[in-house]
Short mmCIF file of C-alpha atoms in Angstrom, two decimals:
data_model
loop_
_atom_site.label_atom_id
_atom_site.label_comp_id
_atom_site.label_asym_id
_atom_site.label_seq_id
_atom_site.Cartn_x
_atom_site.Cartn_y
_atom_site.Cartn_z
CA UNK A 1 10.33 7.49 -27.49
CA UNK A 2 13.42 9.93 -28.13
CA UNK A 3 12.63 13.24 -26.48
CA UNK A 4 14.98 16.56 -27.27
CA UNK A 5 15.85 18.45 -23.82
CA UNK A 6 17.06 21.85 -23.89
CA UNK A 7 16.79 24.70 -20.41
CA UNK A 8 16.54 27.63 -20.14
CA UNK A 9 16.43 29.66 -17.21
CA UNK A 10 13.95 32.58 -16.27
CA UNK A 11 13.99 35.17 -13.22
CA UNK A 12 10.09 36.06 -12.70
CA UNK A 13 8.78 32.32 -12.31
CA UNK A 14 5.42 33.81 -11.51
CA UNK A 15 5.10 36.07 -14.72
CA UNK A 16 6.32 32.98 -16.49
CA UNK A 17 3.74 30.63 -15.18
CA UNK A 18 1.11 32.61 -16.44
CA UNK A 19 2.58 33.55 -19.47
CA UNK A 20 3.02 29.64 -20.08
CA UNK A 21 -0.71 29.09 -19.58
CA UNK A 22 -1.91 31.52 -21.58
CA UNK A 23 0.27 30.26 -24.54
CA UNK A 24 -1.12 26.69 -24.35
CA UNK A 25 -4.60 27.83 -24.83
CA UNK A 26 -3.43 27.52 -28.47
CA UNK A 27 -3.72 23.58 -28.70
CA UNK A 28 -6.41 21.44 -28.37
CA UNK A 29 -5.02 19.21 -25.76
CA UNK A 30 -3.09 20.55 -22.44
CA UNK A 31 -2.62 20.04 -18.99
CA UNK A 32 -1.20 21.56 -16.78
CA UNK A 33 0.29 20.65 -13.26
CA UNK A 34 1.20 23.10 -10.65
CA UNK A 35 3.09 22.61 -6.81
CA UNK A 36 2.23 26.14 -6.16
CA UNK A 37 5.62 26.10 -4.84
CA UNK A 38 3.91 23.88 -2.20
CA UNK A 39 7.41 22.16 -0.90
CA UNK A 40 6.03 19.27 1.29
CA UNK A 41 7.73 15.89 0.93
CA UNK A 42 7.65 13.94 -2.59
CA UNK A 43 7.88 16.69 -4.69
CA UNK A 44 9.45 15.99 -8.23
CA UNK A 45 8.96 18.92 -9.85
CA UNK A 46 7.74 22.85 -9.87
CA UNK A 47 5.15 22.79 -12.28
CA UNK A 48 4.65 20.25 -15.95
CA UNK A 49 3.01 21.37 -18.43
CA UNK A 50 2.15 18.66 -21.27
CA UNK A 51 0.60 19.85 -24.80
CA UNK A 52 -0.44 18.31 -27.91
CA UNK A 53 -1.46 14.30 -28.36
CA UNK A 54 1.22 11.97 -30.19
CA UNK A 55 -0.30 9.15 -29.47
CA UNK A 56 -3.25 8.75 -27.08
CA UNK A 57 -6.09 6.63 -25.07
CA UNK A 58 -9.70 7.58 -24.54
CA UNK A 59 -12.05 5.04 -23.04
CA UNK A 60 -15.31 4.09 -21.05
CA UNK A 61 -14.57 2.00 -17.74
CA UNK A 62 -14.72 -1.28 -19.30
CA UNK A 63 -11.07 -2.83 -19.12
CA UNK A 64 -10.22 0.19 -18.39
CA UNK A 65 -6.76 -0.79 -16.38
CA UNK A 66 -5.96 -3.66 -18.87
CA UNK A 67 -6.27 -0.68 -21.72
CA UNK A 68 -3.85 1.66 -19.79
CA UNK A 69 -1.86 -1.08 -18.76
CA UNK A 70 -1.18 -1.89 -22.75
CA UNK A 71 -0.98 1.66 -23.53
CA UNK A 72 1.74 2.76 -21.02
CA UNK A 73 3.62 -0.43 -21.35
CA UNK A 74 3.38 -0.08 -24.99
CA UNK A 75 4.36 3.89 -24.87
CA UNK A 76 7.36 3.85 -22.78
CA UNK A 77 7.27 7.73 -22.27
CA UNK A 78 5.61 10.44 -20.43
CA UNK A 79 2.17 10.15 -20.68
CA UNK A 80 -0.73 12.27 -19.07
CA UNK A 81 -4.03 12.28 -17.89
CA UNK A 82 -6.91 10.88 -15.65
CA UNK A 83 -8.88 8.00 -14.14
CA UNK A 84 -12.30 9.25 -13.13
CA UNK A 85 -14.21 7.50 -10.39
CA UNK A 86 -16.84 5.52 -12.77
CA UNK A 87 -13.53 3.36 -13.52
CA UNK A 88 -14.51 1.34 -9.88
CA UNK A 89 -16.87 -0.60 -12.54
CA UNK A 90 -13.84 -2.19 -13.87
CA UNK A 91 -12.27 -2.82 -10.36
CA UNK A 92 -15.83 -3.99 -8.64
CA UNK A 93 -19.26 -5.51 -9.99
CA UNK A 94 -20.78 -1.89 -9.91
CA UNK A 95 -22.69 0.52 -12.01
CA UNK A 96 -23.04 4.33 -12.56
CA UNK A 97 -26.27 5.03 -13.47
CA UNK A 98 -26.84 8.82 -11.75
CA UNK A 99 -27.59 12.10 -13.95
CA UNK A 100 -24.15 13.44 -16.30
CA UNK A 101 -23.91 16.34 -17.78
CA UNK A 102 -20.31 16.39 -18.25
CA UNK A 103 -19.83 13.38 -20.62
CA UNK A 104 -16.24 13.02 -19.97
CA UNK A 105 -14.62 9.91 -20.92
CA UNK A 106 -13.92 7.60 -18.03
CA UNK A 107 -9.92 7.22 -18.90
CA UNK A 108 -7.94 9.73 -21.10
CA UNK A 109 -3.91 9.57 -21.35
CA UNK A 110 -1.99 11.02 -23.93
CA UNK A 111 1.55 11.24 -25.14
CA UNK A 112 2.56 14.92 -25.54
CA UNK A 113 4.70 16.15 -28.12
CA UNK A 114 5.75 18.75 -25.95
CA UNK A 115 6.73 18.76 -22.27
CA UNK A 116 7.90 21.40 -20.35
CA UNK A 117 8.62 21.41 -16.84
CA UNK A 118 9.75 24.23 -14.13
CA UNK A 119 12.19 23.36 -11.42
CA UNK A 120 13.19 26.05 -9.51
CA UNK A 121 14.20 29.15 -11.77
CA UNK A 122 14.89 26.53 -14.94
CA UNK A 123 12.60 25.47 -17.69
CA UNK A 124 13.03 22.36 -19.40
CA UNK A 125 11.45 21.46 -23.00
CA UNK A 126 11.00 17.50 -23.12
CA UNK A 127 10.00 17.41 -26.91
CA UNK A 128 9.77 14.48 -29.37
CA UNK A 129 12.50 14.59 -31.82
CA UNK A 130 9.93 15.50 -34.59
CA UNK A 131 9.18 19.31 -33.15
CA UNK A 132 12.40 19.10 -31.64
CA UNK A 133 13.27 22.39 -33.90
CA UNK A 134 10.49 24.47 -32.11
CA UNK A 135 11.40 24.46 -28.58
CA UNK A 136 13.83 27.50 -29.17
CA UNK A 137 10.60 29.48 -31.13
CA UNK A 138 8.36 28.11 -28.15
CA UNK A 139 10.35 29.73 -25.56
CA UNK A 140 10.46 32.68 -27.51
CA UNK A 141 6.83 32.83 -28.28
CA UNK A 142 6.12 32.19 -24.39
CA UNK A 143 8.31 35.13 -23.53
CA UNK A 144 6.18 37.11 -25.88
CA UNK A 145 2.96 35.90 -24.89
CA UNK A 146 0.31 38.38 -24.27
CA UNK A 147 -1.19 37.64 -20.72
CA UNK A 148 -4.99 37.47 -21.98
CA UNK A 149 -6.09 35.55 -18.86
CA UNK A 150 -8.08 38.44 -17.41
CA UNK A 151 -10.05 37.39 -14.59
CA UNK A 152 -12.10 40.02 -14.15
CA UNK A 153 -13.88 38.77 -17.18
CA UNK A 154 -13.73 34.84 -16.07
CA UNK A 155 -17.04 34.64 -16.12
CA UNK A 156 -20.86 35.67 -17.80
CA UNK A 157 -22.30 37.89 -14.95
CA UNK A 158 -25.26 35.78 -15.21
CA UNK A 159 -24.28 32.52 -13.78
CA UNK A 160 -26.97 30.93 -11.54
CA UNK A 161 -25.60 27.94 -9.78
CA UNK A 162 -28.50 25.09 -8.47
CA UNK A 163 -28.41 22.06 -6.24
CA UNK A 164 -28.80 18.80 -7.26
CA UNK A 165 -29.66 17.88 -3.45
CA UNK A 166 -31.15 20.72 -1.69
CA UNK A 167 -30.84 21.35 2.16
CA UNK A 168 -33.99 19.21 3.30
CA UNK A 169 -33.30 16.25 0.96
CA UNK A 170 -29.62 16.46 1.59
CA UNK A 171 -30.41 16.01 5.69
CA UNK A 172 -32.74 13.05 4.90
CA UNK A 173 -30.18 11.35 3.08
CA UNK A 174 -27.52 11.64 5.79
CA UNK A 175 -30.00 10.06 7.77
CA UNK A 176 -30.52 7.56 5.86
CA UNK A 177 -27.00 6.81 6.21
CA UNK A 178 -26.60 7.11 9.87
CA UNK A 179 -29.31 3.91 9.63
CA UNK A 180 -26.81 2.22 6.97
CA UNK A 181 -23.90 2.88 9.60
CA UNK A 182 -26.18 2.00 12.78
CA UNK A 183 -26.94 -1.42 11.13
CA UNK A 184 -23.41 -1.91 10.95
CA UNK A 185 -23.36 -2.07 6.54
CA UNK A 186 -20.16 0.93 6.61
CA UNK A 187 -18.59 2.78 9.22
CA UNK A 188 -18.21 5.64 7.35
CA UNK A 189 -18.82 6.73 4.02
CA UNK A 190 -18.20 9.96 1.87
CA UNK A 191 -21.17 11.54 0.76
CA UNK A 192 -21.10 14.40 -2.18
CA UNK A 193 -23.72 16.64 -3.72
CA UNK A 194 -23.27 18.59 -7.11
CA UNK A 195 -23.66 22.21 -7.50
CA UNK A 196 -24.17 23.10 -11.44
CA UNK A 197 -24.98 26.10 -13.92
CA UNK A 198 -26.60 25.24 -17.09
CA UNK A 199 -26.45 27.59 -20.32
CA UNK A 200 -23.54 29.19 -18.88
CA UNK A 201 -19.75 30.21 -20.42
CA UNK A 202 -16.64 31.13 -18.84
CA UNK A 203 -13.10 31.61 -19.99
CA UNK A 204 -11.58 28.33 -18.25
CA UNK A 205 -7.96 29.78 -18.38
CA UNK A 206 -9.12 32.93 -16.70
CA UNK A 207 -11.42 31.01 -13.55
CA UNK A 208 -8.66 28.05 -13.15
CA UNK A 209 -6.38 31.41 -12.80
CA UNK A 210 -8.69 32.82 -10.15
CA UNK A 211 -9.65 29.63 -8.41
CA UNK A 212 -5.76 28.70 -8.48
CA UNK A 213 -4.55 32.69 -6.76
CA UNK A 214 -6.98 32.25 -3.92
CA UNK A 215 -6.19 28.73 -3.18
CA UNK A 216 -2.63 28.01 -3.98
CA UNK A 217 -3.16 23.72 -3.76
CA UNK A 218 -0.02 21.70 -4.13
CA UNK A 219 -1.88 19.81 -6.68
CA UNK A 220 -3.54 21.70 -8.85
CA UNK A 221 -4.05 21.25 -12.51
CA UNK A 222 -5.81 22.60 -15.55
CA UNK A 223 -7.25 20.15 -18.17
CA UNK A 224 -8.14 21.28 -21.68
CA UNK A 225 -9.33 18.51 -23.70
CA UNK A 226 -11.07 20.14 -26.96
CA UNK A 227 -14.08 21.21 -25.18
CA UNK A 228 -14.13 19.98 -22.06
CA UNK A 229 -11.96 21.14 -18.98
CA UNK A 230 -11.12 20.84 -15.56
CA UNK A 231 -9.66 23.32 -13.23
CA UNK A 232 -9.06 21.52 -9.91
CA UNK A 233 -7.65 23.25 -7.18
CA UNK A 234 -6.80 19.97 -5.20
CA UNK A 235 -4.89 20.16 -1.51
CA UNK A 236 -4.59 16.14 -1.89
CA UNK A 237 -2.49 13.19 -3.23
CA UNK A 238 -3.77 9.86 -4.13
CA UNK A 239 -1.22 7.63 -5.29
CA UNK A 240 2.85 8.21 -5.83
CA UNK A 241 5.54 6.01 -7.19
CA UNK A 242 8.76 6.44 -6.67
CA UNK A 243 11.08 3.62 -7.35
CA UNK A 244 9.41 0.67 -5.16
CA UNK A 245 8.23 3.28 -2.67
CA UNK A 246 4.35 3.68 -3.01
CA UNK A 247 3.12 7.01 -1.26
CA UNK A 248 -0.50 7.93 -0.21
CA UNK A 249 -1.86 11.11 1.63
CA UNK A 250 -5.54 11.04 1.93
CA UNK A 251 -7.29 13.90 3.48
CA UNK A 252 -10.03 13.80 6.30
CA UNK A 253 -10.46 16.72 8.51
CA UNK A 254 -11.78 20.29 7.67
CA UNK A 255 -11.60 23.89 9.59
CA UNK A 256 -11.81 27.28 7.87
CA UNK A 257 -9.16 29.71 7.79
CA UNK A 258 -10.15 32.71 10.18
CA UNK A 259 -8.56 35.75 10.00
CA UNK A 260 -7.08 36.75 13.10
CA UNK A 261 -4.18 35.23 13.23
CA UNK A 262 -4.43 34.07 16.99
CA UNK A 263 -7.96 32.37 16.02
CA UNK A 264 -6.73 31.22 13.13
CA UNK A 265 -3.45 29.08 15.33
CA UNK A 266 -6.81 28.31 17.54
CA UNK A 267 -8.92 26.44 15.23
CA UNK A 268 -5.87 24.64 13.73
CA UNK A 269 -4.86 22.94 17.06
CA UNK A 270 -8.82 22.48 17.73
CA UNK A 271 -8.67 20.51 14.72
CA UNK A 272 -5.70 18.67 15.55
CA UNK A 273 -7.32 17.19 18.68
CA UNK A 274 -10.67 17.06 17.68
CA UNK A 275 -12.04 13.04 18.54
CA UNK A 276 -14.44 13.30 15.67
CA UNK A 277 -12.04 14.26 13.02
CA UNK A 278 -9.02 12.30 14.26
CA UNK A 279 -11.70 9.45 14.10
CA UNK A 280 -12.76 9.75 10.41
CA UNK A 281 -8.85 10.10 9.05
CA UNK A 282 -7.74 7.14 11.32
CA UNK A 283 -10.71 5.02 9.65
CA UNK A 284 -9.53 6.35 6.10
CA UNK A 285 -5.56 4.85 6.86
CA UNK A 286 -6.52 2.07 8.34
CA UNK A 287 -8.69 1.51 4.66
CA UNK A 288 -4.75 2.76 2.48
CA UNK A 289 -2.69 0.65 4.78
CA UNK A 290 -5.06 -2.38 3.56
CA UNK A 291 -5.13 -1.38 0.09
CA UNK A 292 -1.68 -0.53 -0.15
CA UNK A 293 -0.56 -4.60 1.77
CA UNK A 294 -2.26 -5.95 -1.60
CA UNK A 295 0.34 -5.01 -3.20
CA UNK A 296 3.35 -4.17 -0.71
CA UNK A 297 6.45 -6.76 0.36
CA UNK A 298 5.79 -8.26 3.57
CA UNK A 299 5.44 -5.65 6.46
CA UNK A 300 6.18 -3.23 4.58
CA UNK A 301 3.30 -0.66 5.13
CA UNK A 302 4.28 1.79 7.39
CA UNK A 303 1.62 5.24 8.58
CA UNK A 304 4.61 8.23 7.96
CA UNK A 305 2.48 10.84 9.43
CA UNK A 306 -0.72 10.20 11.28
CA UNK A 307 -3.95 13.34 11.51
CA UNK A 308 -0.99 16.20 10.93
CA UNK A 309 -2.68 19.93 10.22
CA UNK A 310 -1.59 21.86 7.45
CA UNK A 311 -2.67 25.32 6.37
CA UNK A 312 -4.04 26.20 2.83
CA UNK A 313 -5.43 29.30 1.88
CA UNK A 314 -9.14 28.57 2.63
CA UNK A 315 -9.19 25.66 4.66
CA UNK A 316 -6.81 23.47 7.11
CA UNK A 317 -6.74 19.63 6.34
CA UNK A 318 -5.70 16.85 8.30
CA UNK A 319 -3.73 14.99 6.50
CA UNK A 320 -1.93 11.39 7.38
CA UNK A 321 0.93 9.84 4.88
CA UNK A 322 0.93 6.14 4.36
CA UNK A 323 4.24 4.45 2.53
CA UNK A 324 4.81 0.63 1.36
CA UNK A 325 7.65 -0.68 -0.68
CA UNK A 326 6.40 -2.90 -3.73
CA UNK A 327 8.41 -5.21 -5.39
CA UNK A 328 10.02 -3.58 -8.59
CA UNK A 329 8.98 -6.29 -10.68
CA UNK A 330 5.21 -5.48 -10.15
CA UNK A 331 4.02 -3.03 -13.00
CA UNK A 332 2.48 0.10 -11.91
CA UNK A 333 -0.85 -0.32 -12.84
CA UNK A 334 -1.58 -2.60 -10.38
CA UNK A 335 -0.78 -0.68 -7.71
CA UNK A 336 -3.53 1.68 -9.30
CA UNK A 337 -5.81 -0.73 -9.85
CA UNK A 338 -5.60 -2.57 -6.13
CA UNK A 339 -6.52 0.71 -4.35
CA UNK A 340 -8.64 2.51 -6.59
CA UNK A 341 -10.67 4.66 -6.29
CA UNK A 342 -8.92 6.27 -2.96
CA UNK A 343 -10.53 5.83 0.25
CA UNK A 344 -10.94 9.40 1.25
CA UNK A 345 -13.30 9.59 -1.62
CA UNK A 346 -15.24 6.44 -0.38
CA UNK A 347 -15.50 5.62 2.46
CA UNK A 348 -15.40 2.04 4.84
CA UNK A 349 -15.64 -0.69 3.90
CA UNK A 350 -14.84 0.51 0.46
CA UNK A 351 -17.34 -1.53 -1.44
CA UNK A 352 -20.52 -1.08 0.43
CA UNK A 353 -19.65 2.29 0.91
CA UNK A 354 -19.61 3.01 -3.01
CA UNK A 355 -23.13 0.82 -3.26
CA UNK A 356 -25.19 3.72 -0.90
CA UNK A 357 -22.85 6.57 -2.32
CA UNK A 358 -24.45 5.45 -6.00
CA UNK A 359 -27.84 5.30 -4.63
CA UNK A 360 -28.27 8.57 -2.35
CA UNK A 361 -26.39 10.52 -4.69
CA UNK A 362 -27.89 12.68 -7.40
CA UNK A 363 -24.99 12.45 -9.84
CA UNK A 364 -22.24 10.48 -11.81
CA UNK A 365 -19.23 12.03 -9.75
CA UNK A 366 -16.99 11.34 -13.10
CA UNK A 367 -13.73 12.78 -12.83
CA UNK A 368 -14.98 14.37 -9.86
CA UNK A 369 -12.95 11.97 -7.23
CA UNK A 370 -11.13 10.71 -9.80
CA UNK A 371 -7.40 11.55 -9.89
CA UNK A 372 -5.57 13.56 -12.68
CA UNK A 373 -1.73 12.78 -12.71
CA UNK A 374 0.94 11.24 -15.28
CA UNK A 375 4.05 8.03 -15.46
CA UNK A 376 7.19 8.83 -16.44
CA UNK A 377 9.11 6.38 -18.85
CA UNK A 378 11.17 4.99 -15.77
CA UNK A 379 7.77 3.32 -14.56
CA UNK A 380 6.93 6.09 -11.67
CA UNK A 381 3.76 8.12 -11.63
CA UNK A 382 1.66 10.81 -9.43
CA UNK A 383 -1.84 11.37 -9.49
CA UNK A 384 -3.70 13.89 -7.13
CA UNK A 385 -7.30 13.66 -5.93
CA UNK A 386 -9.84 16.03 -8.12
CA UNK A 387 -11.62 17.73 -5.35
CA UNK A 388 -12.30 21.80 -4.92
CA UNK A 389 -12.62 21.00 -8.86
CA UNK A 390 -15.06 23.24 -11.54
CA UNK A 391 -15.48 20.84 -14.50
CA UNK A 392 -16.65 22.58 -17.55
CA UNK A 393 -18.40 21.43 -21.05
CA UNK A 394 -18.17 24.34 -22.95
CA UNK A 395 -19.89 22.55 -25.69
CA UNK A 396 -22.94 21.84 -23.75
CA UNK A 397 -22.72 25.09 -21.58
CA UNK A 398 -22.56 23.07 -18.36
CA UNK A 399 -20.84 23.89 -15.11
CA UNK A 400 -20.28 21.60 -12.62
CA UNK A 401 -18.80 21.39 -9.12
CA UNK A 402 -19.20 18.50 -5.94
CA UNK A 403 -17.81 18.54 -2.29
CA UNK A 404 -18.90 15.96 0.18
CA UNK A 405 -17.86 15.32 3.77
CA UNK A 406 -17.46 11.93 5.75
CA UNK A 407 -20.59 11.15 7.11
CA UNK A 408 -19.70 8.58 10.83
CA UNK A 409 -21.97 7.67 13.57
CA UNK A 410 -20.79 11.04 15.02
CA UNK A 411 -22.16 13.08 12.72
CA UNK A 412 -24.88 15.83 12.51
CA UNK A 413 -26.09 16.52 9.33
CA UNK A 414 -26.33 19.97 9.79
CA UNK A 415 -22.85 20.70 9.86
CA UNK A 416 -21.56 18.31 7.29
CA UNK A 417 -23.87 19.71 5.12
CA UNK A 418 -21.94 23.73 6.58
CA UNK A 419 -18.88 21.66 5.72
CA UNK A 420 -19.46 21.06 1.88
CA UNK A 421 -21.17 24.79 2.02
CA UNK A 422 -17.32 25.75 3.39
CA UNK A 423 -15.56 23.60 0.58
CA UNK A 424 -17.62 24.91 -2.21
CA UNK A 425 -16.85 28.51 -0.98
CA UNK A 426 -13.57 29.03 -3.50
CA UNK A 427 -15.63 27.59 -6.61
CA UNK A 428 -19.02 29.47 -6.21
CA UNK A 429 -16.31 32.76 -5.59
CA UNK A 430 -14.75 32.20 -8.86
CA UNK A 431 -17.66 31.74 -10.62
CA UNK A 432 -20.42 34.58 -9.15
CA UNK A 433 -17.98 36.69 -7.43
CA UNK A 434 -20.36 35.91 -4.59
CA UNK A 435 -18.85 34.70 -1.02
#
């Protein structure tokens, strides 16, 4: 599909970001990618922003990656969107069957009419030829934009948030799987609780605003999809395409930021060499470099970076980056399809760790450990993991948020469960003002 691209360039990126955002509250459909100026490796752009369906695919998990597979092939432009976890039905014989009060569709993508993305100080409109004649208003209207994301008024005052697994039941489950992992069913497996608000209303714009200031992820998005949204904050890639170069990063490995800065350098290289940790992220590539050889040439999986520590605003990660080279012929779908959903999320072995994650958890995780991302018409795509995520029905008036930890043979349940308490800080903050 033709697109029209025109760029402009802009001083204040920052003021421009924001004015951006608010101005796409406008249309029914947006999302919204951001870096955060978060230069690591296999960066392609600044920030995306992608607004208004042209054409579009919406979908429960059933033949769900023979659907997109038609749809992008079919498309052969930019299109945008998200796989949320319940799509593993269509990859394995599984089921979702827990409590959702979200009702997301499993798989959205949609062609935007407009694109625009931020590379350094320039901002490029990708439009279809058919609003090709607005991009010069747009800009314009952008520039003018009132900044109406205040947020100071995110949020109700009266937000109460629940568990869905309190403390006691939460330590009995980990138990439970410390039995599963004793009898030798998993060696590890990711186990998540939601937190939720019911009868509540925010301003998304204004809390993905918040939650994106204090965290500053390199992959953080806003989703606006009529009435339902999600405001992820995510430190973590699941899937790249570049060419025939597939690139994974899970995540495994958690220590909170402290604020002197000697204690802080302190708890980073604690991380770094702690055995438990190290453990749990080395289980987690081992799980990507298999999923990835389903697909990859011949010995040509390779572990880039193995349990390195990087520094976010609330948290440092471990994080380990595992490449393969496909061959070009394969369409990308299948790369998808042969390693979702991402093994950080799971857990080892994949299956049998997504059979006791259905059955001790509370909820449908949705597009919670999902992945949110877009292809480009040359066949690539990007996808982050949605973690340190609010999703939001304002229809229903429902809140949601879920962390989990890895849950090995080393673990005490008391401190994974101080873990997900550390992980949840940044989305109960943005939400009650309350640490």
């Amino acid at each position: 599909m033709p697109r029209t691209v025109r760029t402009f360039s802009v001083e204040n990126i920052k003021d421009f970001k924001q004015l951006l955002l608010s101005w796409s509250q406008q249309f029914e459909t947006a999302l919204w990618l951001d870096s955060n100026k978060y230069q690591q490796h296999y960066t392609s752009f600044d920030s995306a922003l992608a607004l208004e369906e042209f054409t579009a695919i919406k979908t429960d998990y059933s033949n769900a990656f023979d659907k997109l597979k038609e749809y992008q092939s079919t498309t052969k432009d930019y299109i945008f969107g998200y796989i949320s976890y319940d799509v593993k039905n269509d990859v394995e014989q599984l089921s979702s069957k827990n409590y959702d009060g979200l009702d997301f569709p499993d798989l959205y993508f949609f062609q935007p009419q407009k694109l625009i993305f931020i590379r350094g100080k320039n901002i490029e409109f990708h439009y279809l030829n058919m609003v090709a004649d607005e991009i010069q208003n747009d800009f314009t209207d952008i520039q003018a934009a009132a900044i109406h994301i205040d947020i100071a008024r995110a949020t109700e005052e009266n937000i109460k948030i629940k568990l869905r697994i309190h403390k006691a039941e939460y330590y009995a489950k980990v138990e439970t799987i410390l039995e599963h992992i004793k009898r030798g069913d998993i060696y590890e497996v990711n186990f998540c609780q939601e937190f939720y608000a019911e009868n509540a209303t925010i301003n998304p714009a204004a809390v993905y605003q918040h939650l994106n200031d204090i965290s500053e992820p390199p992959f953080a998005s806003f989703l606006k999809m009529e009435q339902q949204y999600a405001l992820c904050a995510s430190p973590e890639r699941y899937l790249k395409k570049e060419g025939s170069k597939i690139i994974s990063q899970p995540i495994k490995g958690t220590a909170k930021r402290l604020i002197s800065t000697i204690d802080d350098a302190q708890i980073a290289a604690d991380l770094a060499r702690d055995e438990k940790e190290r453990a749990e992220n080395v289980m987690i590539v081992d799980l990507v470099r298999n999923d990835l050889s389903k697909t990859a040439k011949k010995g040509a999986v390779q572990v880039e970076e193995l349990c390195k520590v990087y520094s976010f605003k609330q948290v440092h990660q471990m994080i380990s980056t595992v490449v393969s080279e496909i061959d070009p012929q394969l369409h990308p779908i299948e790369t998808l399809r042969s390693t979702f959903p991402m093994g950080s999320m799971t857990g080892a072995p994949k299956v049998s760790a997504m059979k006791i994650i259905e059955h001790l958890e509370a909820s449908k995780r949705g597009l919670y450990s999902g992945a949110i991302g877009y292809f480009t018409p040359e066949n690539d795509f990007d996808f982050n993991v949605v973690i340190r995520s609010i999703l939001y029905n304002e229809e229903k008036k429902y809140i949601s948020y879920s962390v989990g930890s890895a849950i090995t043979i080393k673990s005490d349940a008391a401190k994974e469960y101080e873990e997900c308490l550390l992980k949840a800080k940044a989305m109960k903050y943005v939400l009650t003002n309350a640490k």
